[in-house]
mmCIF file of C-alpha atoms in Angstrom:
data_model
loop_
_atom_site.group_PDB
_atom_site.id
_atom_site.type_symbol
_atom_site.label_atom_id
_atom_site.label_comp_id
_atom_site.label_asym_id
_atom_site.label_seq_id
_atom_site.Cartn_x
_atom_site.Cartn_y
_atom_site.Cartn_z
ATOM 1 C CA UNK A 1 -104.194 179.229 34.224
ATOM 2 C CA UNK A 2 -102.951 175.827 33.206
ATOM 3 C CA UNK A 3 -102.654 172.851 35.579
ATOM 4 C CA UNK A 4 -100.376 170.987 33.135
ATOM 5 C CA UNK A 5 -97.124 170.043 34.617
ATOM 6 C CA UNK A 6 -94.275 168.498 32.286
ATOM 7 C CA UNK A 7 -93.723 165.295 33.444
ATOM 8 C CA UNK A 8 -89.899 165.127 34.375
ATOM 9 C CA UNK A 9 -91.764 168.142 36.996
ATOM 10 C CA UNK A 10 -94.460 165.133 38.164
ATOM 11 C CA UNK A 11 -91.411 162.813 38.486
ATOM 12 C CA UNK A 12 -89.498 165.049 40.998
ATOM 13 C CA UNK A 13 -92.799 165.589 43.207
ATOM 14 C CA UNK A 14 -93.686 161.887 43.419
ATOM 15 C CA UNK A 15 -90.166 160.595 43.606
ATOM 16 C CA UNK A 16 -90.574 162.687 47.084
ATOM 17 C CA UNK A 17 -93.416 160.916 48.496
ATOM 18 C CA UNK A 18 -93.582 157.795 50.855
ATOM 19 C CA UNK A 19 -94.435 154.700 48.895
ATOM 20 C CA UNK A 20 -97.659 154.245 50.518
ATOM 21 C CA UNK A 21 -98.776 157.207 49.038
ATOM 22 C CA UNK A 22 -97.756 156.148 45.963
ATOM 23 C CA UNK A 23 -99.618 153.300 46.263
ATOM 24 C CA UNK A 24 -102.796 154.932 46.616
ATOM 25 C CA UNK A 25 -101.834 157.787 43.693
ATOM 26 C CA UNK A 26 -101.754 154.891 41.058
ATOM 27 C CA UNK A 27 -105.032 155.196 40.367
ATOM 28 C CA UNK A 28 -105.182 159.227 39.707
ATOM 29 C CA UNK A 29 -104.314 158.885 36.243
ATOM 30 C CA UNK A 30 -102.717 156.410 33.413
ATOM 31 C CA UNK A 31 -99.903 158.733 33.486
ATOM 32 C CA UNK A 32 -99.300 158.598 37.339
ATOM 33 C CA UNK A 33 -100.277 154.293 37.088
ATOM 34 C CA UNK A 34 -97.263 154.451 34.431
ATOM 35 C CA UNK A 35 -94.540 156.642 36.367
ATOM 36 C CA UNK A 36 -95.258 154.928 39.825
ATOM 37 C CA UNK A 37 -95.490 151.440 38.255
ATOM 38 C CA UNK A 38 -91.941 152.000 36.358
ATOM 39 C CA UNK A 39 -89.274 149.831 38.259
ATOM 40 C CA UNK A 40 -86.153 152.523 37.914
ATOM 41 C CA UNK A 41 -88.846 155.078 39.330
ATOM 42 C CA UNK A 42 -89.834 152.633 42.601
ATOM 43 C CA UNK A 43 -86.493 151.743 43.080
ATOM 44 C CA UNK A 44 -84.759 155.353 43.093
ATOM 45 C CA UNK A 45 -87.874 156.198 45.451
ATOM 46 C CA UNK A 46 -87.828 153.549 47.935
ATOM 47 C CA UNK A 47 -83.832 154.242 48.281
ATOM 48 C CA UNK A 48 -84.337 158.062 48.491
ATOM 49 C CA UNK A 49 -86.465 158.085 51.117
ATOM 50 C CA UNK A 50 -83.628 156.037 53.811
ATOM 51 C CA UNK A 51 -83.835 157.529 57.239
ATOM 52 C CA UNK A 52 -80.648 157.155 59.207
ATOM 53 C CA UNK A 53 -81.244 155.416 62.699
ATOM 54 C CA UNK A 54 -80.848 158.001 65.576
ATOM 55 C CA UNK A 55 -79.743 155.492 68.196
ATOM 56 C CA UNK A 56 -76.499 154.449 66.889
ATOM 57 C CA UNK A 57 -77.139 150.397 66.854
ATOM 58 C CA UNK A 58 -74.267 148.003 65.737
ATOM 59 C CA UNK A 59 -74.228 145.551 62.932
ATOM 60 C CA UNK A 60 -74.118 141.884 64.498
ATOM 61 C CA UNK A 61 -72.547 138.839 61.881
ATOM 62 C CA UNK A 62 -72.747 135.269 63.037
ATOM 63 C CA UNK A 63 -70.484 133.160 61.004
ATOM 64 C CA UNK A 64 -68.613 129.865 61.856
ATOM 65 C CA UNK A 65 -64.798 130.439 61.184
ATOM 66 C CA UNK A 66 -63.301 127.702 59.235
ATOM 67 C CA UNK A 67 -60.699 126.308 61.759
ATOM 68 C CA UNK A 68 -60.250 123.161 63.628
ATOM 69 C CA UNK A 69 -62.104 122.856 65.777
ATOM 70 C CA UNK A 70 -64.633 124.930 64.075
ATOM 71 C CA UNK A 71 -65.640 127.879 66.325
ATOM 72 C CA UNK A 72 -69.037 130.359 66.336
ATOM 73 C CA UNK A 73 -68.250 133.944 66.571
ATOM 74 C CA UNK A 74 -71.058 137.281 66.333
ATOM 75 C CA UNK A 75 -68.887 139.860 65.284
ATOM 76 C CA UNK A 76 -70.059 143.543 66.256
ATOM 77 C CA UNK A 77 -69.829 146.373 63.512
ATOM 78 C CA UNK A 78 -70.097 150.077 63.456
ATOM 79 C CA UNK A 79 -73.201 150.626 62.049
ATOM 80 C CA UNK A 80 -71.388 154.423 60.322
ATOM 81 C CA UNK A 81 -68.433 153.167 58.600
ATOM 82 C CA UNK A 82 -68.581 149.128 59.521
ATOM 83 C CA UNK A 83 -65.442 148.971 61.315
ATOM 84 C CA UNK A 84 -64.824 146.396 63.331
ATOM 85 C CA UNK A 85 -65.870 146.803 67.426
ATOM 86 C CA UNK A 86 -65.422 143.658 69.098
ATOM 87 C CA UNK A 87 -66.158 139.692 68.960
ATOM 88 C CA UNK A 88 -68.057 137.068 71.362
ATOM 89 C CA UNK A 89 -67.675 133.451 70.508
ATOM 90 C CA UNK A 90 -71.141 131.868 70.258
ATOM 91 C CA UNK A 91 -72.228 128.513 71.709
ATOM 92 C CA UNK A 92 -71.894 126.157 68.617
ATOM 93 C CA UNK A 93 -75.040 125.245 66.736
ATOM 94 C CA UNK A 94 -77.108 128.518 67.245
ATOM 95 C CA UNK A 95 -78.974 130.661 64.420
ATOM 96 C CA UNK A 96 -80.295 134.247 64.861
ATOM 97 C CA UNK A 97 -83.689 134.720 64.775
ATOM 98 C CA UNK A 98 -83.591 138.912 65.354
ATOM 99 C CA UNK A 99 -82.878 141.471 67.537
ATOM 100 C CA UNK A 100 -85.464 143.616 69.083
ATOM 101 C CA UNK A 101 -84.850 146.890 71.810
ATOM 102 C CA UNK A 102 -81.671 145.734 72.976
ATOM 103 C CA UNK A 103 -82.704 141.847 73.155
ATOM 104 C CA UNK A 104 -81.278 139.038 70.615
ATOM 105 C CA UNK A 105 -83.377 135.893 70.135
ATOM 106 C CA UNK A 106 -81.187 132.564 68.978
ATOM 107 C CA UNK A 107 -82.783 129.269 68.520
ATOM 108 C CA UNK A 108 -80.909 126.264 68.014
ATOM 109 C CA UNK A 109 -80.558 123.859 64.862
ATOM 110 C CA UNK A 110 -80.577 120.970 66.043
ATOM 111 C CA UNK A 111 -83.229 121.280 69.456
ATOM 112 C CA UNK A 112 -86.555 123.106 70.147
ATOM 113 C CA UNK A 113 -84.627 125.913 72.599
ATOM 114 C CA UNK A 114 -84.788 129.091 72.182
ATOM 115 C CA UNK A 115 -82.503 131.791 73.729
ATOM 116 C CA UNK A 116 -83.574 135.545 74.477
ATOM 117 C CA UNK A 117 -80.099 137.669 75.354
ATOM 118 C CA UNK A 118 -78.738 141.076 75.282
ATOM 119 C CA UNK A 119 -75.257 140.943 73.510
ATOM 120 C CA UNK A 120 -73.788 144.136 74.623
ATOM 121 C CA UNK A 121 -74.381 142.364 78.520
ATOM 122 C CA UNK A 122 -70.890 141.062 80.207
ATOM 123 C CA UNK A 123 -72.554 137.685 80.700
ATOM 124 C CA UNK A 124 -72.499 135.275 77.356
ATOM 125 C CA UNK A 125 -73.877 132.267 79.431
ATOM 126 C CA UNK A 126 -77.480 131.547 77.772
ATOM 127 C CA UNK A 127 -79.962 129.867 79.206
ATOM 128 C CA UNK A 128 -82.749 128.480 76.891
ATOM 129 C CA UNK A 129 -86.459 129.685 77.637
ATOM 130 C CA UNK A 130 -88.840 127.044 79.271
ATOM 131 C CA UNK A 131 -90.255 124.449 77.111
ATOM 132 C CA UNK A 132 -93.934 124.462 75.938
ATOM 133 C CA UNK A 133 -96.065 123.067 78.769
ATOM 134 C CA UNK A 134 -99.303 123.004 76.812
ATOM 135 C CA UNK A 135 -100.848 120.282 74.635
ATOM 136 C CA UNK A 136 -101.424 120.632 71.013
ATOM 137 C CA UNK A 137 -104.875 120.108 69.888
ATOM 138 C CA UNK A 138 -104.214 116.825 68.616
ATOM 139 C CA UNK A 139 -101.847 114.130 69.865
ATOM 140 C CA UNK A 140 -98.619 115.197 67.311
ATOM 141 C CA UNK A 141 -97.937 112.084 65.184
ATOM 142 C CA UNK A 142 -94.817 113.919 63.664
ATOM 143 C CA UNK A 143 -93.191 117.560 64.182
ATOM 144 C CA UNK A 144 -92.317 118.352 60.291
ATOM 145 C CA UNK A 145 -90.770 121.789 61.381
ATOM 146 C CA UNK A 146 -90.806 124.712 63.131
ATOM 147 C CA UNK A 147 -90.273 128.367 62.702
ATOM 148 C CA UNK A 148 -89.649 130.866 65.258
ATOM 149 C CA UNK A 149 -89.806 134.581 65.119
ATOM 150 C CA UNK A 150 -89.164 137.374 67.801
ATOM 151 C CA UNK A 151 -90.599 140.671 68.389
ATOM 152 C CA UNK A 152 -91.969 143.035 70.626
ATOM 153 C CA UNK A 153 -95.828 144.193 71.461
ATOM 154 C CA UNK A 154 -96.319 147.626 72.222
ATOM 155 C CA UNK A 155 -99.732 147.960 73.322
ATOM 156 C CA UNK A 156 -99.006 145.379 76.435
ATOM 157 C CA UNK A 157 -95.310 146.680 76.515
ATOM 158 C CA UNK A 158 -94.015 142.790 76.116
ATOM 159 C CA UNK A 159 -91.526 141.167 74.195
ATOM 160 C CA UNK A 160 -92.632 137.571 72.476
ATOM 161 C CA UNK A 161 -91.239 135.115 70.846
ATOM 162 C CA UNK A 162 -93.622 133.416 68.182
ATOM 163 C CA UNK A 163 -93.066 129.864 66.624
ATOM 164 C CA UNK A 164 -94.964 128.508 63.755
ATOM 165 C CA UNK A 165 -95.587 124.204 64.459
ATOM 166 C CA UNK A 166 -96.336 122.530 61.288
ATOM 167 C CA UNK A 167 -97.337 118.939 62.176
ATOM 168 C CA UNK A 168 -98.546 116.120 60.931
ATOM 169 C CA UNK A 169 -101.999 114.824 62.077
ATOM 170 C CA UNK A 170 -102.973 111.410 63.473
ATOM 171 C CA UNK A 171 -104.691 108.665 61.220
ATOM 172 C CA UNK A 172 -107.991 109.000 63.526
ATOM 173 C CA UNK A 173 -108.685 112.091 62.763
ATOM 174 C CA UNK A 174 -111.037 112.828 59.737
ATOM 175 C CA UNK A 175 -109.874 115.453 58.107
ATOM 176 C CA UNK A 176 -108.952 115.145 53.890
ATOM 177 C CA UNK A 177 -105.715 117.290 54.809
ATOM 178 C CA UNK A 178 -103.545 115.548 57.160
ATOM 179 C CA UNK A 179 -101.003 117.726 57.733
ATOM 180 C CA UNK A 180 -101.514 121.596 59.429
ATOM 181 C CA UNK A 181 -99.633 124.157 61.517
ATOM 182 C CA UNK A 182 -100.696 125.989 64.978
ATOM 183 C CA UNK A 183 -98.697 128.839 66.310
ATOM 184 C CA UNK A 184 -96.908 128.899 69.436
ATOM 185 C CA UNK A 185 -96.438 132.175 71.230
ATOM 186 C CA UNK A 186 -94.186 132.693 74.497
ATOM 187 C CA UNK A 187 -94.460 135.794 76.562
ATOM 188 C CA UNK A 188 -91.676 137.186 78.681
ATOM 189 C CA UNK A 189 -93.565 138.891 80.976
ATOM 190 C CA UNK A 190 -95.651 136.137 81.842
ATOM 191 C CA UNK A 191 -92.689 133.475 81.372
ATOM 192 C CA UNK A 192 -95.093 131.147 79.814
ATOM 193 C CA UNK A 193 -96.197 129.634 76.254
ATOM 194 C CA UNK A 194 -99.689 129.786 74.532
ATOM 195 C CA UNK A 195 -100.960 127.796 71.271
ATOM 196 C CA UNK A 196 -103.253 129.504 69.092
ATOM 197 C CA UNK A 197 -105.306 127.854 66.714
ATOM 198 C CA UNK A 198 -103.793 129.444 63.196
ATOM 199 C CA UNK A 199 -103.263 127.339 60.255
ATOM 200 C CA UNK A 200 -100.651 129.058 58.075
ATOM 201 C CA UNK A 201 -101.892 127.292 55.003
ATOM 202 C CA UNK A 202 -105.668 127.594 55.353
ATOM 203 C CA UNK A 203 -107.240 129.116 51.837
ATOM 204 C CA UNK A 204 -103.623 128.559 50.094
ATOM 205 C CA UNK A 205 -104.296 127.165 46.885
ATOM 206 C CA UNK A 206 -102.837 123.911 46.512
ATOM 207 C CA UNK A 207 -101.343 124.522 49.561
ATOM 208 C CA UNK A 208 -101.090 120.781 50.911
ATOM 209 C CA UNK A 209 -98.818 119.268 48.174
ATOM 210 C CA UNK A 210 -95.395 120.536 49.180
ATOM 211 C CA UNK A 211 -96.352 119.338 53.043
ATOM 212 C CA UNK A 212 -95.148 116.281 51.795
ATOM 213 C CA UNK A 213 -91.900 117.054 50.837
ATOM 214 C CA UNK A 214 -89.700 116.494 53.633
ATOM 215 C CA UNK A 215 -86.662 118.443 52.482
ATOM 216 C CA UNK A 216 -88.660 121.542 52.123
ATOM 217 C CA UNK A 217 -89.673 120.939 55.831
ATOM 218 C CA UNK A 218 -86.255 121.076 57.277
ATOM 219 C CA UNK A 219 -85.351 123.952 55.032
ATOM 220 C CA UNK A 220 -87.834 125.834 56.631
ATOM 221 C CA UNK A 221 -87.057 124.857 60.238
ATOM 222 C CA UNK A 222 -83.540 125.757 59.593
ATOM 223 C CA UNK A 223 -84.340 128.691 57.157
ATOM 224 C CA UNK A 224 -82.235 131.809 57.604
ATOM 225 C CA UNK A 225 -85.354 133.559 55.216
ATOM 226 C CA UNK A 226 -87.182 135.643 57.963
ATOM 227 C CA UNK A 227 -87.124 139.100 58.203
ATOM 228 C CA UNK A 228 -88.425 141.381 61.427
ATOM 229 C CA UNK A 229 -90.353 144.784 60.782
ATOM 230 C CA UNK A 230 -92.398 147.238 63.217
ATOM 231 C CA UNK A 231 -93.910 144.751 65.191
ATOM 232 C CA UNK A 232 -94.463 141.809 62.801
ATOM 233 C CA UNK A 233 -92.111 139.186 61.757
ATOM 234 C CA UNK A 234 -91.828 137.593 58.488
ATOM 235 C CA UNK A 235 -91.311 133.983 56.935
ATOM 236 C CA UNK A 236 -91.100 132.970 53.586
ATOM 237 C CA UNK A 237 -92.564 129.371 53.972
ATOM 238 C CA UNK A 238 -92.679 126.096 51.871
ATOM 239 C CA UNK A 239 -95.392 126.454 49.212
ATOM 240 C CA UNK A 240 -93.836 129.828 48.160
ATOM 241 C CA UNK A 241 -95.942 132.146 50.352
ATOM 242 C CA UNK A 242 -95.176 134.744 52.865
ATOM 243 C CA UNK A 243 -96.879 134.797 56.208
ATOM 244 C CA UNK A 244 -96.606 137.734 58.934
ATOM 245 C CA UNK A 245 -97.307 137.617 62.323
ATOM 246 C CA UNK A 246 -98.314 140.478 63.827
ATOM 247 C CA UNK A 247 -97.281 140.677 68.042
ATOM 248 C CA UNK A 248 -99.610 143.447 69.124
ATOM 249 C CA UNK A 249 -102.854 141.607 67.906
ATOM 250 C CA UNK A 250 -101.452 137.682 67.648
ATOM 251 C CA UNK A 251 -102.549 137.649 63.918
ATOM 252 C CA UNK A 252 -100.925 135.797 61.066
ATOM 253 C CA UNK A 253 -101.512 136.661 57.435
ATOM 254 C CA UNK A 254 -100.347 135.261 54.409
ATOM 255 C CA UNK A 255 -99.521 136.533 50.490
ATOM 256 C CA UNK A 256 -98.205 134.425 47.742
ATOM 257 C CA UNK A 257 -95.008 134.843 45.612
ATOM 258 C CA UNK A 258 -95.452 136.816 41.868
ATOM 259 C CA UNK A 259 -95.929 134.633 38.857
ATOM 260 C CA UNK A 260 -93.214 134.463 36.973
ATOM 261 C CA UNK A 261 -90.728 135.256 39.802
ATOM 262 C CA UNK A 262 -87.723 132.849 39.207
ATOM 263 C CA UNK A 263 -87.531 132.353 43.321
ATOM 264 C CA UNK A 264 -90.485 129.382 42.959
ATOM 265 C CA UNK A 265 -87.671 126.729 44.307
ATOM 266 C CA UNK A 266 -87.849 127.292 48.204
ATOM 267 C CA UNK A 267 -85.023 125.018 48.673
ATOM 268 C CA UNK A 268 -82.835 126.776 46.434
ATOM 269 C CA UNK A 269 -80.023 128.549 49.835
ATOM 270 C CA UNK A 270 -79.274 131.497 47.138
ATOM 271 C CA UNK A 271 -83.135 132.415 47.314
ATOM 272 C CA UNK A 272 -84.058 134.584 50.189
ATOM 273 C CA UNK A 273 -86.324 137.337 51.868
ATOM 274 C CA UNK A 274 -84.980 140.467 53.167
ATOM 275 C CA UNK A 275 -86.121 144.540 53.569
ATOM 276 C CA UNK A 276 -85.094 147.213 51.385
ATOM 277 C CA UNK A 277 -85.511 150.122 53.437
ATOM 278 C CA UNK A 278 -88.498 148.768 55.220
ATOM 279 C CA UNK A 279 -90.312 146.746 52.343
ATOM 280 C CA UNK A 280 -90.639 143.373 51.894
ATOM 281 C CA UNK A 281 -87.789 141.914 49.358
ATOM 282 C CA UNK A 282 -86.875 139.007 47.782
ATOM 283 C CA UNK A 283 -83.238 138.343 46.004
ATOM 284 C CA UNK A 284 -83.438 135.467 43.611
ATOM 285 C CA UNK A 285 -79.322 134.971 42.736
ATOM 286 C CA UNK A 286 -78.477 132.436 39.923
ATOM 287 C CA UNK A 287 -75.055 131.081 38.738
ATOM 288 C CA UNK A 288 -74.527 130.215 35.292
ATOM 289 C CA UNK A 289 -70.979 128.130 35.016
ATOM 290 C CA UNK A 290 -71.623 128.057 30.938
ATOM 291 C CA UNK A 291 -71.214 131.673 30.577
ATOM 292 C CA UNK A 292 -69.280 132.256 33.495
ATOM 293 C CA UNK A 293 -72.192 134.714 34.831
ATOM 294 C CA UNK A 294 -73.981 135.639 37.974
ATOM 295 C CA UNK A 295 -77.587 137.592 38.030
ATOM 296 C CA UNK A 296 -79.092 139.023 40.798
ATOM 297 C CA UNK A 297 -83.223 139.596 40.777
ATOM 298 C CA UNK A 298 -84.807 142.046 43.439
ATOM 299 C CA UNK A 299 -88.307 141.726 44.303
ATOM 300 C CA UNK A 300 -90.095 144.251 46.343
ATOM 301 C CA UNK A 301 -93.499 143.819 48.215
ATOM 302 C CA UNK A 302 -95.486 147.291 47.555
ATOM 303 C CA UNK A 303 -98.559 145.780 49.525
ATOM 304 C CA UNK A 304 -98.841 142.991 51.844
ATOM 305 C CA UNK A 305 -101.548 140.283 50.828
ATOM 306 C CA UNK A 306 -101.982 142.062 46.881
ATOM 307 C CA UNK A 307 -100.007 139.491 44.836
ATOM 308 C CA UNK A 308 -100.054 141.982 41.508
ATOM 309 C CA UNK A 309 -98.183 144.448 44.335
ATOM 310 C CA UNK A 310 -95.155 142.556 43.911
ATOM 311 C CA UNK A 311 -92.301 144.781 41.214
ATOM 312 C CA UNK A 312 -89.158 143.021 39.992
ATOM 313 C CA UNK A 313 -87.273 146.012 40.652
ATOM 314 C CA UNK A 314 -83.730 145.277 38.802
ATOM 315 C CA UNK A 315 -81.654 142.400 37.407
ATOM 316 C CA UNK A 316 -78.237 142.414 38.177
ATOM 317 C CA UNK A 317 -75.034 140.918 36.412
ATOM 318 C CA UNK A 318 -72.512 140.270 39.398
ATOM 319 C CA UNK A 319 -68.856 139.158 39.124
ATOM 320 C CA UNK A 320 -68.535 135.339 39.511
ATOM 321 C CA UNK A 321 -66.362 136.006 43.210
ATOM 322 C CA UNK A 322 -69.729 136.871 44.354
ATOM 323 C CA UNK A 323 -71.433 133.832 46.397
ATOM 324 C CA UNK A 324 -74.298 135.145 48.005
ATOM 325 C CA UNK A 325 -76.901 137.647 48.923
ATOM 326 C CA UNK A 326 -77.654 138.513 52.421
ATOM 327 C CA UNK A 327 -79.110 141.858 53.019
ATOM 328 C CA UNK A 328 -79.391 145.058 51.817
ATOM 329 C CA UNK A 329 -77.689 148.012 53.309
ATOM 330 C CA UNK A 330 -78.553 151.703 53.674
ATOM 331 C CA UNK A 331 -78.462 152.902 50.251
ATOM 332 C CA UNK A 332 -79.398 149.675 48.265
ATOM 333 C CA UNK A 333 -75.714 148.136 49.150
ATOM 334 C CA UNK A 334 -76.304 144.358 49.298
ATOM 335 C CA UNK A 335 -74.068 142.266 52.074
ATOM 336 C CA UNK A 336 -72.781 139.186 49.927
ATOM 337 C CA UNK A 337 -70.285 136.373 50.647
ATOM 338 C CA UNK A 338 -67.197 136.011 48.258
ATOM 339 C CA UNK A 339 -65.631 133.148 47.260
ATOM 340 C CA UNK A 340 -62.967 133.513 49.787
ATOM 341 C CA UNK A 341 -65.281 133.350 52.278
ATOM 342 C CA UNK A 342 -65.040 137.213 53.651
ATOM 343 C CA UNK A 343 -68.267 139.631 54.182
ATOM 344 C CA UNK A 344 -68.085 142.087 51.157
ATOM 345 C CA UNK A 345 -70.348 145.090 50.554
ATOM 346 C CA UNK A 346 -71.305 145.377 47.313
ATOM 347 C CA UNK A 347 -72.617 148.165 45.550
ATOM 348 C CA UNK A 348 -74.890 147.224 42.725
ATOM 349 C CA UNK A 349 -74.991 150.334 41.025
ATOM 350 C CA UNK A 350 -70.962 151.108 40.452
ATOM 351 C CA UNK A 351 -70.246 147.512 40.702
ATOM 352 C CA UNK A 352 -67.749 148.728 43.743
ATOM 353 C CA UNK A 353 -66.617 146.213 46.449
ATOM 354 C CA UNK A 354 -65.541 146.880 50.168
ATOM 355 C CA UNK A 355 -63.786 143.853 51.887
ATOM 356 C CA UNK A 356 -64.901 143.711 55.553
ATOM 357 C CA UNK A 357 -62.520 142.128 58.052
ATOM 358 C CA UNK A 358 -65.222 139.211 58.895
ATOM 359 C CA UNK A 359 -64.317 135.643 57.478
ATOM 360 C CA UNK A 360 -66.207 132.355 57.803
ATOM 361 C CA UNK A 361 -67.663 129.581 55.876
ATOM 362 C CA UNK A 362 -70.217 131.160 53.428
ATOM 363 C CA UNK A 363 -73.171 128.774 54.303
ATOM 364 C CA UNK A 364 -73.260 129.926 57.991
ATOM 365 C CA UNK A 365 -72.987 134.187 57.647
ATOM 366 C CA UNK A 366 -76.707 135.949 59.502
ATOM 367 C CA UNK A 367 -76.943 139.763 59.796
ATOM 368 C CA UNK A 368 -79.188 141.672 61.900
ATOM 369 C CA UNK A 369 -79.091 145.303 62.845
ATOM 370 C CA UNK A 370 -78.971 145.477 66.972
ATOM 371 C CA UNK A 371 -80.687 148.795 68.464
ATOM 372 C CA UNK A 372 -80.136 150.052 71.869
ATOM 373 C CA UNK A 373 -83.669 149.602 74.107
ATOM 374 C CA UNK A 374 -86.032 152.545 74.374
ATOM 375 C CA UNK A 375 -88.176 150.146 76.747
ATOM 376 C CA UNK A 376 -87.453 148.500 79.847
ATOM 377 C CA UNK A 377 -87.351 144.994 80.018
ATOM 378 C CA UNK A 378 -89.426 143.124 82.214
ATOM 379 C CA UNK A 379 -90.576 139.513 83.073
ATOM 380 C CA UNK A 380 -89.278 136.047 84.280
ATOM 381 C CA UNK A 381 -86.487 135.283 82.061
ATOM 382 C CA UNK A 382 -83.066 136.064 83.291
ATOM 383 C CA UNK A 383 -81.374 137.775 81.109
#
């Protein structure tokens, strides 16, 4: 009895498997490797394995209204149909960090203050977390930047805030590398900060050259290029590496960007990191005024820490009225901002747009998915 399967049948079978299994099965044969490595196949496989969220989450959208005086608002949209639900004013100068089990973490653009808040509670009065009381291992000569993260530690049933602190070492420290980083962790149940001696740039090839660029550090500190995924918080940091902090183990891992990727300029605000159905994805948005054309490159990381597992899924031509990609939606649609400062949902396959009733200044838009809590909130922070 023959074991041969026509390629079209094999494709249908493989397309039903989760992506993690596909990565392992690439080594089965040359045919399997070619099928699984095909960007069109991967794109279809990733999109068709989308799972609906049964907890009826809300989509939270933060934007600064183009008005005088300026007003920052948090809009609540229905997950099911993206219809407008309600709106809450925000304290000016705050950025969304992440939403996790009923709680929303926010950070200040101008200070080191961090806030944890339940956005569905009646009160909108925000109190910052206590400041860091521990000294860093060295006397800090200069703080270049810091990146915030927020997530849930399932092992200890605790919520944690994490901050990567990039500092300039004083001249009396006899090291060839004058700049390094530390990780600070705040426990909501313990109500205090701890300092972990973890350097995000250790072992990164040429990972200190760009650290002399103050613009890159400023961009990192105020960057919106972060994602939260299953107890892990992920940043795109200077020198073009992806850093991921595991809240359970309090371990930080890094992976480089792919070769030949047009995302090499960290300070290009049109480039961003997001999630595509549970996979780390990089979006490169470019505009050519010479031929009135916009292009969007979609890259996905199949296996963290393996540079070769980066795959460019697609390069899509966009209409000129679209300004910047923000986040993916259920079936590969993209939240984007148009030239009129309106949030739109764009389908890259049909090239159709749905205008959402949310307006603001283009660079201020942020989006997070807010899911109701399935765990009890404990700790010394007044929420």
